[in-house]
Coordinates of C-alpha atoms in Angstrom, one line a residue:
M1 CA 166.8 -9.4 -137.0
I2 CA 162.7 -9.1 -139.2
R3 CA 163.5 -10.3 -142.2
K4 CA 163.1 -8.0 -145.4
Y5 CA 160.8 -9.2 -148.1
R6 CA 162.9 -7.8 -150.6
E7 CA 165.9 -9.2 -149.8
L8 CA 164.1 -13.1 -150.2
T9 CA 164.0 -15.0 -153.6
R10 CA 160.6 -16.0 -154.9
L11 CA 161.8 -19.5 -154.0
E12 CA 162.2 -18.6 -150.5
M13 CA 158.8 -16.4 -150.7
E14 CA 156.4 -19.5 -152.3
Q15 CA 157.8 -21.4 -148.4
V16 CA 157.0 -18.0 -146.7
D17 CA 153.7 -19.2 -144.1
K18 CA 151.3 -16.9 -145.0
E19 CA 148.5 -17.4 -142.9
E20 CA 150.7 -17.1 -139.8
T21 CA 153.4 -14.0 -141.4
I22 CA 152.2 -10.4 -140.5
I23 CA 154.1 -8.4 -143.7
L24 CA 155.1 -5.3 -141.8
I25 CA 154.5 -1.6 -143.9
P26 CA 156.1 1.3 -143.0
V27 CA 154.8 4.4 -144.6
G28 CA 156.6 8.0 -144.1
A29 CA 156.7 10.6 -146.8
L30 CA 158.8 13.1 -148.4
E31 CA 158.8 16.6 -147.0
Q32 CA 159.9 19.6 -144.9
H33 CA 160.8 19.1 -141.1
G34 CA 162.3 22.2 -140.7
N35 CA 165.5 24.7 -141.4
Q36 CA 167.3 21.9 -139.8
A37 CA 166.2 18.0 -139.8
P38 CA 165.9 16.1 -143.5
L39 CA 162.9 16.3 -146.0
G40 CA 163.0 12.2 -145.5
T41 CA 162.7 12.6 -141.7
D42 CA 160.3 10.1 -141.6
D43 CA 161.7 7.6 -144.5
I44 CA 164.8 7.8 -141.8
I45 CA 162.3 6.5 -138.8
A46 CA 161.0 4.5 -140.9
E47 CA 163.7 1.8 -141.6
A48 CA 165.5 2.6 -138.6
M49 CA 161.7 1.6 -136.6
V50 CA 162.4 -1.5 -138.3
E51 CA 165.5 -2.6 -137.3
Y52 CA 164.7 -1.2 -133.4
L53 CA 161.4 -3.3 -133.4
G54 CA 163.6 -7.2 -135.0
K55 CA 166.2 -5.7 -131.5
A56 CA 162.6 -5.4 -128.8
L57 CA 161.6 -8.4 -130.9
E58 CA 165.0 -10.3 -129.6
E59 CA 165.0 -8.5 -126.5
A60 CA 161.5 -10.3 -125.6
G61 CA 162.6 -13.2 -126.1
E62 CA 160.6 -14.2 -130.2
A63 CA 163.7 -13.6 -132.0
D64 CA 161.2 -16.1 -134.3
F65 CA 158.8 -13.9 -134.7
P66 CA 156.4 -14.2 -137.7
L67 CA 157.1 -9.9 -139.7
L68 CA 158.6 -10.1 -142.7
A69 CA 159.2 -6.2 -143.6
F70 CA 158.0 -4.6 -146.9
P71 CA 160.3 -2.3 -148.1
V72 CA 159.3 1.8 -147.0
I73 CA 156.2 3.7 -148.9
P74 CA 158.9 7.0 -149.1
V75 CA 156.0 9.4 -150.2
G76 CA 153.0 10.1 -148.6
L77 CA 149.7 12.2 -147.6
S78 CA 151.8 16.0 -147.2
T79 CA 149.3 18.3 -148.9
E80 CA 150.0 20.2 -145.8
H81 CA 153.4 20.6 -146.6
K82 CA 153.4 21.3 -149.5
H83 CA 153.9 24.8 -150.6
F84 CA 157.6 24.6 -148.5
C85 CA 160.6 23.5 -151.3
G86 CA 161.5 19.6 -151.6
S87 CA 157.6 18.6 -149.6
V88 CA 156.2 15.4 -151.9
T89 CA 152.6 14.4 -151.6
L90 CA 150.1 12.1 -153.4
K91 CA 146.7 13.4 -153.9
P92 CA 144.4 11.6 -151.5
D93 CA 143.2 8.6 -154.2
T94 CA 146.4 8.0 -155.3
Y95 CA 148.0 7.2 -152.2
Y96 CA 144.8 4.8 -151.3
H97 CA 145.3 3.5 -154.4
L98 CA 148.6 2.7 -154.7
L99 CA 148.4 1.1 -150.9
Y100 CA 144.9 -0.8 -151.6
D101 CA 147.1 -2.0 -155.2
I102 CA 150.2 -3.6 -152.5
S103 CA 147.2 -5.2 -150.8
E104 CA 145.8 -7.0 -152.5
S105 CA 148.9 -8.0 -154.7
L106 CA 150.2 -9.8 -150.9
Y107 CA 146.6 -11.3 -150.9
R108 CA 146.9 -12.5 -154.1
H109 CA 150.0 -14.5 -152.8
G110 CA 148.2 -15.7 -149.4
F111 CA 149.1 -13.0 -147.0
K112 CA 146.0 -11.9 -144.7
K113 CA 147.0 -9.4 -142.8
L114 CA 149.7 -6.4 -143.1
A115 CA 151.0 -4.1 -140.2
F116 CA 151.5 -0.5 -141.3
L117 CA 153.6 0.8 -139.8
V118 CA 152.0 5.0 -139.3
C119 CA 155.2 7.2 -139.6
H120 CA 153.9 9.9 -141.1
G121 CA 150.6 11.5 -139.5
G122 CA 148.9 12.3 -142.3
N123 CA 149.3 9.4 -143.9
Q124 CA 146.8 8.3 -140.8
P125 CA 143.4 9.2 -142.4
I126 CA 144.0 6.8 -145.3
I127 CA 145.1 4.3 -143.9
Q128 CA 142.3 3.9 -141.2
V129 CA 140.0 4.3 -144.4
L130 CA 141.7 1.4 -146.4
S131 CA 142.1 -1.4 -143.3
R132 CA 138.2 -0.7 -143.2
E133 CA 137.8 -0.9 -146.7
L134 CA 140.7 -3.9 -146.8
R135 CA 138.3 -6.0 -143.7
S136 CA 135.3 -5.5 -146.2
D137 CA 136.8 -6.3 -149.8
L138 CA 139.1 -9.2 -149.2
G139 CA 138.3 -10.4 -145.4
M140 CA 142.4 -9.0 -144.6
S141 CA 143.4 -8.1 -141.2
P142 CA 144.8 -5.0 -141.4
F143 CA 146.2 -2.8 -138.5
I144 CA 147.7 0.7 -137.5
L145 CA 150.9 1.2 -136.4
S146 CA 151.8 4.3 -134.0
S147 CA 156.1 4.6 -134.9
G148 CA 156.0 7.1 -131.8
A149 CA 155.3 6.6 -128.7
F150 CA 155.3 10.1 -127.8
G151 CA 153.1 10.3 -125.2
H152 CA 155.0 7.9 -123.2
P153 CA 156.6 9.2 -120.2
D154 CA 160.5 8.4 -121.1
V155 CA 159.7 9.7 -124.7
K156 CA 158.0 12.9 -122.9
A157 CA 161.1 13.3 -120.6
T158 CA 163.4 14.0 -123.7
V159 CA 162.0 16.9 -124.7
S160 CA 164.1 20.0 -123.2
E161 CA 162.0 21.9 -120.1
G162 CA 159.8 24.6 -122.2
N163 CA 160.0 23.5 -125.1
I164 CA 155.8 23.0 -125.6
Y165 CA 154.5 23.0 -127.9
D166 CA 157.2 19.9 -130.1
F167 CA 156.0 18.5 -132.7
H168 CA 156.5 18.0 -135.9
G169 CA 160.0 18.8 -137.3
G170 CA 160.9 19.4 -133.3
E171 CA 163.1 18.1 -130.8
M172 CA 162.0 14.5 -130.9
E173 CA 161.9 14.1 -134.6
T174 CA 165.0 15.3 -135.2
S175 CA 166.8 13.6 -132.1
M176 CA 165.0 10.3 -134.3
V177 CA 167.4 11.3 -136.8
M178 CA 170.5 12.0 -135.3
A179 CA 170.8 8.4 -133.7
V180 CA 170.2 6.8 -136.9
D181 CA 173.0 9.8 -138.5
E182 CA 174.6 13.2 -137.1
S183 CA 175.4 14.1 -140.0
L184 CA 172.1 14.8 -141.6
V185 CA 170.9 17.3 -139.1
K186 CA 172.0 20.9 -138.8
L187 CA 171.0 21.8 -135.7
E188 CA 172.8 25.5 -135.9
T189 CA 170.5 26.7 -138.5
A190 CA 167.3 25.3 -135.8
E191 CA 164.2 27.4 -136.2
A192 CA 161.4 27.3 -133.1
G193 CA 157.6 27.5 -134.4
I194 CA 154.6 27.5 -132.9
P195 CA 151.1 28.0 -133.7
T196 CA 150.3 31.6 -133.3
A197 CA 146.7 31.1 -134.7
F198 CA 145.7 28.2 -132.4
V199 CA 147.9 30.2 -129.1
G200 CA 144.8 31.4 -126.9
N201 CA 142.2 29.9 -127.7
Q202 CA 140.4 27.8 -125.3
T203 CA 139.1 25.0 -127.7
L204 CA 139.6 25.9 -131.3
K205 CA 142.8 23.8 -131.2
T206 CA 145.2 22.3 -134.0
G207 CA 143.5 18.8 -132.8
G208 CA 140.6 17.5 -130.3
S209 CA 137.1 18.5 -130.6
V210 CA 137.3 22.0 -132.2
T211 CA 140.0 22.0 -134.8
I212 CA 140.3 22.9 -138.8
G213 CA 143.0 20.2 -140.7
W214 CA 146.2 22.7 -140.2
V215 CA 149.1 24.0 -143.0
S216 CA 152.4 24.0 -141.8
E217 CA 152.5 27.4 -142.7
D218 CA 150.2 28.3 -139.1
W219 CA 153.4 27.2 -137.4
K220 CA 155.6 30.1 -137.4
T221 CA 158.4 31.5 -135.9
A222 CA 158.9 34.0 -133.1
D223 CA 159.0 37.0 -135.7
G224 CA 155.7 35.9 -137.2
K225 CA 157.8 34.1 -140.0
P226 CA 156.1 30.6 -141.4
I227 CA 158.4 28.2 -139.9
G228 CA 156.1 25.4 -140.7
I229 CA 158.1 23.0 -137.8
G230 CA 155.9 22.7 -133.8
G231 CA 158.6 23.4 -131.1
D232 CA 162.2 24.5 -130.5
P233 CA 164.7 21.7 -132.1
S234 CA 167.8 22.8 -130.8
G235 CA 167.8 20.6 -127.8
A236 CA 167.6 17.8 -129.9
T237 CA 170.4 15.1 -129.1
A238 CA 170.9 11.7 -131.2
E239 CA 170.9 10.0 -126.8
K240 CA 167.5 11.7 -127.1
G241 CA 166.6 9.2 -130.0
R242 CA 167.5 5.9 -129.6
I243 CA 165.4 6.6 -125.9
I244 CA 162.7 7.7 -128.4
L245 CA 163.2 4.7 -131.1
E246 CA 164.3 2.4 -128.0
T247 CA 161.0 2.9 -126.0
S248 CA 158.4 3.3 -128.7
A249 CA 159.8 -0.2 -130.7
K250 CA 158.9 -1.6 -127.0
E251 CA 155.7 0.0 -126.9
L252 CA 154.7 -1.7 -130.0
V253 CA 155.7 -5.3 -128.9
P254 CA 152.4 -6.1 -126.8
G255 CA 150.4 -5.1 -129.3
L256 CA 152.4 -7.5 -132.2
L257 CA 152.1 -10.3 -129.7
E258 CA 148.3 -9.6 -130.0
I259 CA 148.3 -9.4 -133.8
R260 CA 150.0 -12.6 -133.8
D261 CA 147.3 -14.3 -132.0
W262 CA 144.8 -12.4 -134.0
K263 CA 141.8 -14.6 -135.5
A264 CA 139.8 -13.4 -137.4

């Protein structure tokens, strides 16, 4: 089991080996995930990933791995979702300074290694900039981990046949929430979304060499209603979610071992 930052007393924290310990900072978001999945989907996945990572490390013979889990940062950069009800976003500079100040506080107490567990893709650009600034300004070693191994064959195999646009709020993310608590998902309300403005394009896509800063309104239902999710989540199951969470956690273990051995 991974120790949690907030559960340590001041005296226990003073005894933590600051040189060796990696502070894992899960960064989530509070934003729409379609009709069927909760607003806190990314935070729920972030919390679950900490638990699954602990199990994966134990299975790898690393039960005493020097990892200390910081509380999930529950709100992030969700500009692309802000026009959908319930979504909450920080401004880019606010989010940057929030994470910088947290990191600087940890540095003040002697920690040198941070690992940001990114559970919302919209947070990634700010964290990439932040990681370079923390190295340059403070000499820290900030690493970036992806919470989902969505390109792994075992994970891709969980997506229903024909669900070619699975993405934000889609089958995979919905399944991950169901693996934690099925009662939070309302599959009977699910609708599928496709990036209609990009369908048929050879080059201009939602990602790749030629793109645009897409927003949730770009993802629509078959009848043209903005739905803000990618793909059809109706095939989501808790078992698929467990496969995704377990596989994603196991895929992070080799990287964590190399982070442990990293010498700045």
